[in-house]
Coordinates of C-alpha atoms and ligand atoms in Angstrom, one line a residue:
Chain A
X1 CA -6.0 8.9 -3.9
X2 CA -4.9 8.2 -7.7
X3 CA -3.5 4.9 -6.6
X4 CA -5.9 2.7 -8.5
X5 CA -4.9 3.6 -12.0
X6 CA -1.2 3.5 -11.0
X7 CA -1.6 -0.3 -9.2
X8 CA -3.7 -1.7 -12.2
X9 CA -1.6 -0.8 -15.1
X10 CA -2.3 -2.0 -18.5
X11 CA 0.6 -4.5 -18.2
X12 CA -0.5 -5.9 -14.9
X13 CA -4.2 -6.4 -16.2
X14 CA -2.9 -7.7 -19.2
X15 CA -0.8 -10.6 -17.5
X16 CA -3.5 -11.1 -14.8
X17 CA -6.3 -11.7 -17.7
X18 CA -3.8 -13.5 -19.9
X19 CA -1.1 -15.2 -17.9
X20 CA 1.9 -16.7 -19.4
X21 CA 3.3 -19.8 -18.5
X22 CA 0.3 -20.9 -16.6
X23 CA -0.2 -24.6 -15.7
X24 CA 2.0 -27.2 -14.7
X25 CA 4.6 -29.6 -16.1
X26 CA 4.5 -33.3 -16.6
X27 CA 7.5 -34.2 -15.2
X28 CA 9.1 -31.3 -13.2
X29 CA 12.5 -31.3 -11.7
X30 CA 11.3 -29.1 -9.1
X31 CA 7.7 -28.5 -7.7
X32 CA 7.1 -26.1 -5.1
X33 CA 4.1 -24.4 -3.6
X34 CA 4.2 -21.3 -1.1
X35 CA 1.3 -19.3 0.4
X36 CA 0.8 -15.7 1.6
X37 CA -1.2 -16.7 4.8
X38 CA -2.6 -13.1 5.1
X39 CA -4.7 -13.0 1.9
X40 CA -4.7 -16.8 1.0
X41 CA -2.8 -16.3 -2.1
X42 CA -1.2 -19.6 -3.4
X43 CA 1.5 -20.1 -6.0
X44 CA 2.9 -23.4 -7.2
X45 CA 5.7 -23.4 -9.6
X46 CA 7.0 -26.2 -11.7
X47 CA 10.4 -26.3 -13.1
X48 CA 12.7 -28.1 -15.7
X49 CA 16.1 -27.8 -15.2
X50 CA 18.9 -28.6 -17.9
X51 CA 22.4 -27.6 -18.4
X52 CA 22.3 -25.0 -15.7
X53 CA 19.3 -23.3 -17.2
X54 CA 15.6 -23.1 -16.4
X55 CA 14.4 -24.8 -19.3
X56 CA 10.7 -24.7 -18.7
X57 CA 8.5 -23.1 -15.9
X58 CA 4.8 -23.1 -15.1
X59 CA 2.8 -21.5 -12.4
X60 CA -0.4 -22.2 -10.9
X61 CA -2.5 -21.3 -7.9
X62 CA -4.9 -18.3 -6.9
X63 CA -4.7 -15.1 -5.6
X64 CA -5.4 -11.4 -6.5
X65 CA -4.2 -9.8 -9.3
X66 CA -0.7 -8.6 -8.6
X67 CA 0.4 -11.8 -7.3
X68 CA -0.8 -13.4 -10.4
X69 CA 0.6 -10.9 -12.4
X70 CA 4.0 -10.9 -11.0
X71 CA 4.1 -14.8 -11.3
X72 CA 3.2 -14.3 -15.0
X73 CA 6.0 -11.7 -15.5
X74 CA 8.5 -13.6 -13.6
X75 CA 8.2 -16.9 -15.4
X76 CA 8.2 -15.1 -18.7
X77 CA 11.4 -13.6 -17.4
X78 CA 13.1 -16.8 -16.3
X79 CA 12.4 -19.3 -18.8
X80 CA 15.5 -20.1 -20.7
X81 CA 17.7 -18.1 -18.5
X82 CA 20.8 -19.7 -16.4
X83 CA 20.3 -20.5 -12.9
X84 CA 23.1 -18.0 -11.6
X85 CA 21.4 -15.1 -13.4
X86 CA 17.9 -15.9 -12.2
X87 CA 19.2 -16.4 -8.6
X88 CA 20.3 -12.6 -8.5
X89 CA 16.7 -11.5 -9.0
X90 CA 16.0 -9.1 -6.4
X91 CA 12.7 -7.7 -5.0
X92 CA 13.4 -4.5 -6.8
X93 CA 13.5 -6.4 -10.1
X94 CA 10.1 -7.6 -9.5
X95 CA 9.0 -4.3 -8.5
X96 CA 10.4 -2.9 -11.6
X97 CA 8.8 -5.6 -13.8
X98 CA 5.4 -4.6 -12.0
X99 CA 6.1 -0.9 -12.6
X100 CA 4.4 0.0 -9.7
X101 CA 5.0 0.7 -6.0
X102 CA 3.4 -1.6 -3.3
X103 CA 2.3 -0.7 0.2
X104 CA 3.6 -3.2 2.9
X105 CA 0.5 -5.5 2.4
X106 CA 0.4 -5.7 -1.3
X107 CA 3.9 -5.9 -1.5
X108 CA 3.9 -9.4 -0.2
X109 CA 1.4 -10.4 -2.9
X110 CA 4.1 -8.9 -5.4
X111 CA 7.0 -11.0 -4.1
X112 CA 5.5 -14.3 -3.7
X113 CA 6.1 -15.8 -6.8
X114 CA 9.5 -14.6 -6.3
X115 CA 9.8 -16.3 -3.1
X116 CA 8.4 -19.6 -4.3
X117 CA 11.1 -19.5 -6.9
X118 CA 13.7 -19.0 -4.6
X119 CA 12.6 -21.5 -2.1
X120 CA 11.9 -23.9 -4.7
X121 CA 15.1 -23.7 -6.7
X122 CA 17.8 -22.3 -4.2
X123 CA 16.4 -23.4 -0.9
X124 CA 16.0 -19.7 0.1
X125 CA 12.9 -19.5 2.2
X126 CA 13.1 -15.8 3.3
X127 CA 10.8 -13.0 1.9
X128 CA 12.9 -11.5 -0.8
X129 CA 14.2 -7.9 0.5
X130 CA 13.7 -9.2 4.4
X131 CA 17.3 -10.4 4.6
X132 CA 18.5 -6.8 4.9
X133 CA 15.6 -5.0 6.7
X134 CA 16.8 -1.6 7.6
X135 CA 13.6 -0.9 9.5
X136 CA 15.2 2.0 11.3
X137 CA 16.0 4.2 8.7
X138 CA 12.4 3.3 7.3
X139 CA 10.7 4.7 10.6
X140 CA 13.0 7.9 10.3
X141 CA 11.8 8.3 7.1
X142 CA 8.1 8.2 7.9
X143 CA 6.4 11.6 8.1
X144 CA 3.7 11.6 10.9
X145 CA 2.9 15.2 10.6
X146 CA 0.6 15.2 7.7
X147 CA -3.2 15.0 8.2
X148 CA -3.6 13.0 5.1
X149 CA -2.6 9.0 6.1
X150 CA 0.0 7.6 4.6
X151 CA -1.9 4.9 2.4
X152 CA 0.9 2.6 1.8
X153 CA 1.5 3.5 -1.8
X154 CA 4.8 4.1 -1.4
X155 CA 7.2 1.4 -1.6
X156 CA 6.7 -0.9 1.7
X157 CA 9.8 -2.1 3.6
X158 CA 8.4 -5.5 4.2
Chain B
X1 CA -30.7 -9.7 25.6
X2 CA -33.4 -12.5 26.3
X3 CA -34.3 -14.9 23.7
X4 CA -37.9 -13.2 23.3
X5 CA -36.6 -9.7 23.2
X6 CA -34.0 -10.8 20.5
X7 CA -36.7 -12.5 18.6
X8 CA -38.7 -9.4 18.7
X9 CA -35.8 -7.2 17.8
X10 CA -35.0 -9.5 14.5
X11 CA -38.1 -8.8 12.7
X12 CA -37.0 -6.3 10.1
X13 CA -36.8 -2.7 11.4
X14 CA -38.1 -0.1 9.7
X15 CA -35.7 2.9 9.3
X16 CA -38.4 5.6 9.8
X17 CA -38.7 4.5 13.6
X18 CA -35.2 5.4 14.2
X19 CA -34.6 8.0 17.0
X20 CA -31.5 9.2 16.0
X21 CA -30.3 10.7 12.7
X22 CA -27.2 8.9 11.6
X23 CA -26.3 12.1 9.2
X24 CA -26.3 14.0 12.4
X25 CA -24.3 11.5 14.5
X26 CA -21.7 11.5 11.8
X27 CA -21.1 15.1 12.6
X28 CA -20.0 14.5 16.1
X29 CA -17.0 12.1 14.5
X30 CA -13.9 14.5 13.4
X31 CA -12.8 11.9 11.0
X32 CA -15.9 12.5 8.8
X33 CA -15.6 16.5 9.2
X34 CA -11.9 16.3 7.9
X35 CA -11.8 17.6 4.2
X36 CA -10.7 14.7 1.8
X37 CA -10.6 14.6 -2.0
X38 CA -13.4 11.8 -1.9
X39 CA -15.6 11.8 1.2
X40 CA -14.9 8.6 3.2
X41 CA -17.2 5.8 3.0
X42 CA -16.1 3.9 6.0
X43 CA -17.4 0.4 6.2
X44 CA -14.9 -1.4 8.4
X45 CA -16.6 -0.8 11.5
X46 CA -16.4 -4.4 12.7
X47 CA -12.5 -4.1 12.4
X48 CA -12.6 -0.8 14.6
X49 CA -15.1 2.0 14.9
X50 CA -14.4 5.7 14.7
X51 CA -14.3 7.8 17.8
X52 CA -16.6 10.6 18.4
X53 CA -15.8 14.2 19.9
X54 CA -16.8 13.4 23.5
X55 CA -14.6 10.4 23.7
X56 CA -11.7 12.3 22.5
X57 CA -12.4 15.1 24.6
X58 CA -12.6 12.9 27.7
X59 CA -9.2 11.5 27.1
X60 CA -7.6 15.0 26.2
X61 CA -9.3 16.6 29.4
X62 CA -7.5 14.1 31.5
X63 CA -4.1 14.5 30.1
X64 CA -4.6 18.4 30.6
X65 CA -6.2 18.7 33.8
X66 CA -5.7 15.9 35.9
X67 CA -3.1 13.6 34.7
X68 CA -2.0 11.5 37.4
X69 CA -1.7 7.8 38.4
X70 CA -4.4 6.2 40.0
X71 CA -4.8 4.3 43.3
X72 CA -1.7 5.8 44.7
X73 CA -1.8 9.6 44.9
X74 CA -3.5 11.5 47.8
X75 CA -3.7 14.6 46.3
X76 CA -6.6 16.1 44.4
X77 CA -5.6 15.2 40.8
X78 CA -4.6 11.7 41.6
X79 CA -8.2 11.3 43.6
X80 CA -10.0 12.7 40.5
X81 CA -8.0 10.4 37.9
X82 CA -8.9 7.3 40.5
X83 CA -12.5 8.3 40.5
X84 CA -12.6 8.9 36.8
X85 CA -11.1 5.7 36.3
X86 CA -13.4 3.6 38.6
X87 CA -16.3 5.6 37.5
X88 CA -15.7 4.1 33.6
X89 CA -15.9 0.7 35.3
X90 CA -19.1 1.6 36.7
X91 CA -20.4 2.6 33.4
X92 CA -19.3 -0.4 31.6
X93 CA -21.0 -2.6 34.4
X94 CA -24.0 -0.9 33.9
X95 CA -24.0 -1.3 30.1
X96 CA -23.6 -4.9 30.3
X97 CA -25.7 -5.4 33.4
X98 CA -23.3 -6.7 35.5
X99 CA -24.0 -7.1 39.4
X100 CA -21.3 -5.1 40.4
X101 CA -18.4 -3.1 38.7
X102 CA -16.2 -5.7 40.9
X103 CA -17.1 -8.1 37.9
X104 CA -15.6 -5.9 35.2
X105 CA -11.8 -6.3 34.8
X106 CA -10.1 -4.0 32.4
X107 CA -7.7 -5.6 29.9
X108 CA -6.0 -4.3 26.5
X109 CA -8.9 -5.8 24.5
X110 CA -11.0 -8.9 23.9
X111 CA -8.0 -10.9 23.2
X112 CA -6.3 -10.2 26.3
X113 CA -9.9 -10.8 27.9
X114 CA -9.8 -14.1 26.7
X115 CA -6.4 -15.1 27.5
X116 CA -6.8 -13.7 31.1
X117 CA -9.8 -16.6 31.3
X118 CA -7.4 -19.2 29.5
X119 CA -4.5 -18.8 31.9
X120 CA -6.0 -17.8 35.3
X121 CA -9.2 -20.1 35.0
X122 CA -7.8 -22.6 32.7
X123 CA -4.5 -23.2 34.1
X124 CA -5.9 -23.7 37.6
X125 CA -9.2 -25.3 37.0
X126 CA -8.8 -27.8 33.8
X127 CA -7.2 -31.4 34.5
X128 CA -5.7 -33.8 31.8
X129 CA -8.4 -35.1 29.6
X130 CA -11.0 -32.4 30.1
X131 CA -12.7 -30.6 27.1
X132 CA -13.5 -27.2 26.0
X133 CA -16.1 -26.5 23.4
X134 CA -15.7 -24.0 20.9
X135 CA -17.2 -23.2 17.4
X136 CA -16.1 -23.4 13.9
X137 CA -16.8 -19.4 13.2
X138 CA -14.7 -18.2 16.1
X139 CA -12.0 -15.2 15.5
X140 CA -8.7 -16.4 16.1
X141 CA -8.7 -14.5 19.5
X142 CA -11.3 -16.9 20.8
X143 CA -9.3 -19.8 19.2
X144 CA -5.9 -19.6 19.9
X145 CA -5.8 -19.1 23.5
X146 CA -7.4 -22.3 24.0
X147 CA -5.1 -24.1 21.5
X148 CA -2.4 -23.1 23.6
X149 CA -3.8 -24.1 26.7
X150 CA -5.0 -27.5 25.1
X151 CA -1.3 -28.3 24.3
X152 CA -0.2 -27.2 27.8
X153 CA -3.0 -29.0 29.8
X154 CA -3.6 -31.8 27.4
X155 CA -7.2 -30.6 27.2
X156 CA -9.4 -31.8 24.2
X157 CA -10.9 -29.0 22.1
X158 CA -14.5 -29.8 20.4
X159 CA -16.3 -27.6 18.0
X160 CA -19.8 -26.9 17.3
X161 CA -20.2 -26.9 13.6
X162 CA -21.4 -24.1 11.6
X163 CA -24.3 -24.8 8.8
X164 CA -24.4 -24.0 5.1
X165 CA -26.1 -20.6 6.0
X166 CA -23.7 -19.7 8.4
X167 CA -25.1 -20.6 11.7
X168 CA -24.3 -22.9 14.5
X169 CA -25.6 -26.7 14.4
X170 CA -26.7 -26.3 18.2
X171 CA -28.5 -29.9 17.8
X172 CA -24.7 -31.1 18.2
X173 CA -24.1 -29.4 21.7
X174 CA -25.6 -31.8 23.9
X175 CA -23.8 -34.3 22.3
X176 CA -20.5 -32.7 22.6
X177 CA -21.1 -32.1 26.4
X178 CA -22.7 -35.5 26.7
X179 CA -19.4 -37.2 28.3
X180 CA -19.2 -34.5 31.1
X181 CA -15.3 -33.8 30.3
X182 CA -16.2 -30.4 28.9
X183 CA -15.7 -27.8 31.5
X184 CA -15.9 -24.7 29.4
X185 CA -17.7 -23.7 26.3
X186 CA -16.9 -20.4 24.6
X187 CA -18.6 -18.8 21.9
X188 CA -18.9 -15.6 19.7
X189 CA -22.0 -13.7 20.2
X190 CA -22.2 -11.9 16.9
X191 CA -19.9 -13.5 14.1
X192 CA -17.3 -10.8 12.7
X193 CA -17.7 -12.4 9.3
X194 CA -21.1 -13.6 9.0
X195 CA -23.0 -11.2 11.5
X196 CA -24.7 -14.4 12.7
X197 CA -26.1 -13.5 16.0
X198 CA -25.9 -16.7 18.3
X199 CA -28.6 -17.4 20.6
X200 CA -26.6 -17.1 23.7
X201 CA -28.9 -17.5 26.6
X202 CA -30.3 -20.8 24.7
X203 CA -26.8 -22.0 24.8
X204 CA -26.0 -21.1 28.2
X205 CA -29.3 -23.4 29.4
X206 CA -27.8 -26.4 27.7
X207 CA -24.1 -25.6 28.8
X208 CA -24.9 -25.0 32.4
X209 CA -27.1 -28.2 32.5
X210 CA -24.2 -30.2 31.6
X211 CA -22.3 -28.6 34.5
X212 CA -20.3 -26.5 32.4
X213 CA -19.0 -22.8 32.1
X214 CA -20.1 -20.3 29.4
X215 CA -17.7 -17.7 28.0
X216 CA -19.1 -15.3 25.4
X217 CA -16.7 -13.5 22.9
X218 CA -18.8 -10.4 22.8
X219 CA -16.9 -8.2 20.9
X220 CA -19.4 -7.6 18.0
X221 CA -22.2 -7.5 19.9
X222 CA -21.6 -5.1 23.0
X223 CA -20.7 -2.2 20.7
X224 CA -23.8 -2.8 18.6
X225 CA -26.8 -4.3 20.7
X226 CA -28.2 -4.5 24.1
X227 CA -26.2 -7.0 26.0
X228 CA -27.0 -8.0 29.7
X229 CA -25.3 -10.7 31.4
X230 CA -27.7 -11.8 33.4
X231 CA -30.2 -12.3 30.6
X232 CA -27.5 -14.2 28.6
X233 CA -26.3 -16.0 31.8
X234 CA -23.2 -16.3 30.7
X235 CA -20.1 -16.7 33.1
X236 CA -17.3 -14.8 31.5
X237 CA -17.8 -12.1 28.4
X238 CA -14.9 -10.3 26.8
X239 CA -15.3 -7.0 25.1
X240 CA -13.0 -4.2 23.2
X241 CA -13.3 -0.6 23.5
X242 CA -12.1 0.5 20.1
X243 CA -14.9 -1.4 18.5
X244 CA -17.4 0.4 20.4
X245 CA -16.5 4.4 19.8
X246 CA -13.7 4.0 22.4
X247 CA -10.1 4.3 22.0
X248 CA -7.7 1.1 21.5
X249 CA -5.9 0.0 24.2
X250 CA -8.5 -1.1 26.7
X251 CA -11.2 -3.8 26.6
X252 CA -13.1 -5.8 29.5
X253 CA -13.7 -9.0 30.9
X254 CA -16.8 -9.6 32.7
X255 CA -16.7 -12.6 35.0
X256 CA -19.3 -14.0 37.6
X257 CA -17.7 -13.0 40.9
X258 CA -17.3 -15.8 42.7
X259 CA -15.4 -17.3 39.7
X260 CA -13.2 -14.4 39.6
X261 CA -12.3 -14.7 43.5
X262 CA -11.6 -18.3 42.9
X263 CA -9.2 -17.7 40.3
X264 CA -5.6 -16.6 40.8
X265 CA -4.0 -13.7 39.0
X266 CA -3.2 -13.2 35.6
X267 CA -0.1 -10.9 35.4
X268 CA 1.9 -10.2 38.6
X269 CA 3.2 -6.9 39.7
X270 CA 2.3 -3.3 41.1
X271 CA -1.3 -2.7 42.0
X272 CA -2.6 -6.3 42.0
X273 CA -1.4 -7.1 45.4
X274 CA -2.5 -6.3 48.9
X275 CA 0.7 -7.2 50.9
X276 CA 4.3 -8.2 49.5
X277 CA 6.8 -9.8 51.3
X278 CA 10.0 -11.1 49.6
X279 CA 8.9 -14.4 48.7
X280 CA 5.2 -14.5 48.7
X281 CA 2.3 -11.9 48.4
X282 CA -1.5 -11.4 49.2
X283 CA -3.6 -10.7 46.2
X284 CA -5.7 -7.2 46.0
X285 CA -9.6 -7.6 45.9
X286 CA -11.5 -7.9 42.7
X287 CA -11.2 -6.5 40.2
X288 CA -7.8 -5.0 40.6
X289 CA -6.4 -8.4 41.5
X290 CA -6.3 -8.7 37.6
X291 CA -5.1 -5.2 36.7
X292 CA -1.3 -5.5 37.4
X293 CA 0.9 -2.5 36.6
X294 CA -0.3 1.1 35.4
X295 CA -3.2 0.8 33.5
X296 CA -4.5 2.6 30.2
X297 CA -6.2 5.4 32.5
X298 CA -6.9 7.8 29.5
X299 CA -8.2 4.9 27.6
X300 CA -10.4 3.7 30.5
X301 CA -11.7 7.4 30.8
X302 CA -12.2 7.2 26.8
X303 CA -14.2 4.1 27.2
X304 CA -16.3 5.6 29.6
X305 CA -17.4 8.4 27.3
X306 CA -18.0 6.2 24.8
X307 CA -20.3 4.1 26.7
X308 CA -22.1 7.4 27.9
X309 CA -22.2 8.2 24.2
X310 CA -23.5 4.8 23.1
X311 CA -26.1 4.8 25.7
X312 CA -27.4 8.2 24.9
X313 CA -28.0 7.1 21.5
X314 CA -29.6 3.9 22.7
X315 CA -28.2 0.3 22.3
X316 CA -31.5 -1.0 20.8
X317 CA -31.7 1.8 18.5
X318 CA -27.9 1.5 17.2
X319 CA -28.8 -2.5 16.5
X320 CA -31.9 -1.2 14.7
X321 CA -29.8 1.2 12.5
X322 CA -27.0 -1.6 12.2
X323 CA -29.4 -4.1 11.1
X324 CA -31.7 -1.9 8.8
X325 CA -28.4 -0.8 7.0
X326 CA -27.2 -4.4 6.6
X327 CA -30.6 -5.4 5.2
X328 CA -30.5 -2.4 2.8
X329 CA -26.8 -3.4 1.8
X330 CA -28.3 -7.0 1.2
X331 CA -30.7 -5.6 -1.0
X332 CA -28.3 -3.5 -3.0
X333 CA -25.6 -6.0 -3.2
X334 CA -27.7 -8.7 -4.9
X335 CA -27.9 -6.4 -7.9
X336 CA -24.3 -7.1 -8.7
X337 CA -23.8 -9.8 -10.8
X338 CA -21.4 -12.7 -9.5
X339 CA -21.4 -11.4 -5.9
X340 CA -22.4 -14.0 -3.5
X341 CA -23.0 -13.0 0.2
X342 CA -21.7 -15.1 3.2
X343 CA -23.9 -16.0 6.0
X344 CA -27.8 -16.0 7.4
X345 CA -30.5 -13.8 5.8
X346 CA -30.7 -9.9 6.9
X347 CA -33.4 -11.0 9.6
X348 CA -31.0 -13.3 11.4
X349 CA -27.8 -11.0 11.3
X350 CA -26.1 -7.8 12.7
X351 CA -24.5 -5.2 10.9
X352 CA -22.0 -6.9 9.0
X353 CA -22.1 -8.3 5.4
X354 CA -19.4 -10.3 3.5
X355 CA -19.3 -11.4 0.3
X356 CA -17.1 -12.8 -2.6
X357 CA -17.4 -11.1 -6.3
X358 CA -16.9 -13.7 -8.9
X359 CA -13.0 -14.7 -9.5
X360 CA -12.0 -11.4 -8.3
X361 CA -9.8 -11.5 -5.3
X362 CA -10.9 -9.4 -2.0
X363 CA -7.8 -7.5 -2.2
X364 CA -8.3 -6.4 -5.6
X365 CA -11.9 -5.3 -5.0
X366 CA -10.8 -3.8 -1.8
X367 CA -8.0 -1.6 -3.9
X368 CA -10.6 -0.3 -6.4
X369 CA -13.1 0.3 -3.7
X370 CA -10.4 2.4 -1.9
X371 CA -10.0 4.5 -5.0
X372 CA -13.6 5.5 -4.6
X373 CA -12.8 6.5 -0.9
X374 CA -14.5 3.2 0.4
X375 CA -13.0 1.4 3.1
X376 CA -13.7 -2.4 3.6
X377 CA -12.1 -5.2 4.9
X378 CA -10.5 -7.8 2.6
X379 CA -9.0 -11.0 3.6
X380 CA -9.8 -13.9 6.1
X381 CA -11.0 -11.6 9.0
X382 CA -9.0 -13.2 11.4
X383 CA -11.3 -16.4 11.0
X384 CA -9.1 -18.9 8.9
X385 CA -11.0 -21.7 9.8
X386 CA -14.4 -20.6 9.4
X387 CA -13.4 -19.4 5.6
X388 CA -12.2 -22.9 5.1
X389 CA -15.0 -24.3 6.3
X390 CA -17.1 -22.0 3.8
X391 CA -14.7 -23.1 0.9
X392 CA -13.4 -19.5 0.1
X393 CA -9.8 -18.5 0.7
X394 CA -10.9 -14.9 1.5
X395 CA -13.9 -12.6 1.6
X396 CA -14.7 -8.8 1.6
X397 CA -16.8 -7.4 4.2
X398 CA -18.5 -4.5 5.0
X399 CA -19.5 -3.5 8.3
X400 CA -21.5 -0.7 10.0
X401 CA -22.1 1.6 13.2
X402 CA -24.4 4.2 14.4
X403 CA -22.4 6.9 11.8
X404 CA -22.9 4.6 8.8
X405 CA -25.3 6.2 5.9
X406 CA -27.1 4.4 3.0
X407 CA -25.1 6.7 0.5
X408 CA -22.1 4.8 1.7
X409 CA -23.4 1.7 0.9
X410 CA -24.5 3.3 -2.8
X411 CA -20.9 4.3 -3.4
X412 CA -19.8 0.7 -2.4
X413 CA -22.1 -0.7 -4.9
X414 CA -20.8 1.7 -7.6
X415 CA -17.3 0.6 -7.0
X416 CA -18.1 -2.8 -6.9
X417 CA -19.5 -2.4 -10.7
X418 CA -16.4 -0.7 -11.4
X419 CA -14.2 -3.7 -9.8
X420 CA -16.1 -5.8 -12.3
X421 CA -15.2 -3.9 -15.3
X422 CA -11.6 -3.5 -14.4
X423 CA -11.1 -7.2 -13.9
X424 CA -13.4 -8.5 -16.4
X425 CA -11.2 -11.2 -18.1
Ligands
PLP1 C1 -15.4 -11.5 17.2 C2 -14.2 -11.0 17.3 N1 -13.6 -11.4 18.8 C3 -12.5 -10.8 19.0 C4 -11.7 -9.8 18.4 C5 -10.5 -9.3 18.8 O1 -10.6 -7.9 19.3 P1 -9.1 -7.1 19.7 O2 -8.0 -7.3 18.7 O3 -9.4 -5.9 20.2 O4 -8.8 -8.1 20.9 C6 -12.4 -9.5 17.2 C7 -11.9 -8.0 16.5 O5 -11.3 -8.1 15.7 C8 -13.8 -10.0 16.7 O6 -14.4 -9.3 15.6

């Protein structure tokens, strides 16, 4: 159980305590709110879009440190970037930004901001990474033989 | 428990008077004997309880020694299996004070028991314009089945409000029943979030005076305190084995015999029929009319063993222990800055304490605690409307059972101080 130090790395706590791009935009071109009903996390993102670029982005809402830090990191990454480049951002890119592995429950916390971005700007409402499930492969890879229960620290599949 | 008995029990029990030693009890639960890097502080018994040796052994013995289908075979082990399954039903009936084992229907869990009432009773006996009364503190499983039924039958749902202290505003009940349209009231006995113990016998008097029926979600009471359907005077009662030291996959519905007899079956299939022709059938007697297909036999036997185990400890003793521990937890939690507890004071609750910790999200709290070996629940605990009413998106919850120790509460409190340090802004 070395999980906590991993999960709450310096960069995550830093973004959680000092969020970048937090707030709202006065005249957003797109404003979208999404929620993770499992934990009650809510994220709203406001975008100004100019010349095929995300000129400005702000997020607001409430939730756990993972969801808030991920939103902060995502906003920092996409501001000023071209729309077609931002569209390519995947679940794995967010996990890389966070620098941690997440169990199935916390994975949704980590991906809520990306989901909000994709649904708001690109009209793609699915959970990132759920487009191609691979559940069967995952089931095969799960080891049920150990006495220590798998505590979900490895990368989840949902 | 009768209202006077309940009142007597609600005075703060002293730990010295306990007839069992939770530390010894704990040794009979293999999960606590398993070696771990940090000792397990399991404070999530309201979600599911741990299982003692006798339960696991009873199930293993069935599979190893007399595994056979029930009510069918006429050979020795099939007869033993049938006897063990029906014996479990008798034990459950005894535990809750049913008049006859026929009033106990085995289901998959509480959720299925409540759905059974909604389908078999609700579909047959409700008419357009009728009403069902629920409360704002219900678990989703005592909410959603009625929502589905209400849509289908065009029945109105009404709600007993929850007060600021997390109790039912029962003075509203006569009014909710006044127009005579309410045919059923369904209420949780002990709230899985607030720990509130609702005065079921008192509610039953009001409900019956208005000519309605009373269903009780006893998921958090049957596992923890003395429950007697005659004293409560309820018409239906649902409970679930996995919260009462038994296995998952089995639960029970208590129903008054005349009500169960008047109801059509819930699911169709083998075992629930007496005579089948190609286009119609005659239903089996109670309770088998409601038990279609091969039932979870090992699980029923495990539940029977769990009932034995609980009765061995004494339900009043278990409740005294849980409540004393909740009282201790509330005292210790009050020391933690920014911590806000939900629900009524210790003298009016069972072994459940839900709380929020400043701005820190309950998931973050639970993750820090997990690192200390502490298991608590974080989220809305399947009671989203209640959390909306209380104005919090989610909460953290510690809950207890007979094996829970004060030391676990101490570990919890240490973990909470640590969580505050980690997330201090
Ligand atoms: C009050 C209450 N009702 C119903 C349930 C549902 O129990 P089950 O999931 O076993 O059907 C629970 C447990 O989660 C509960 O706490």
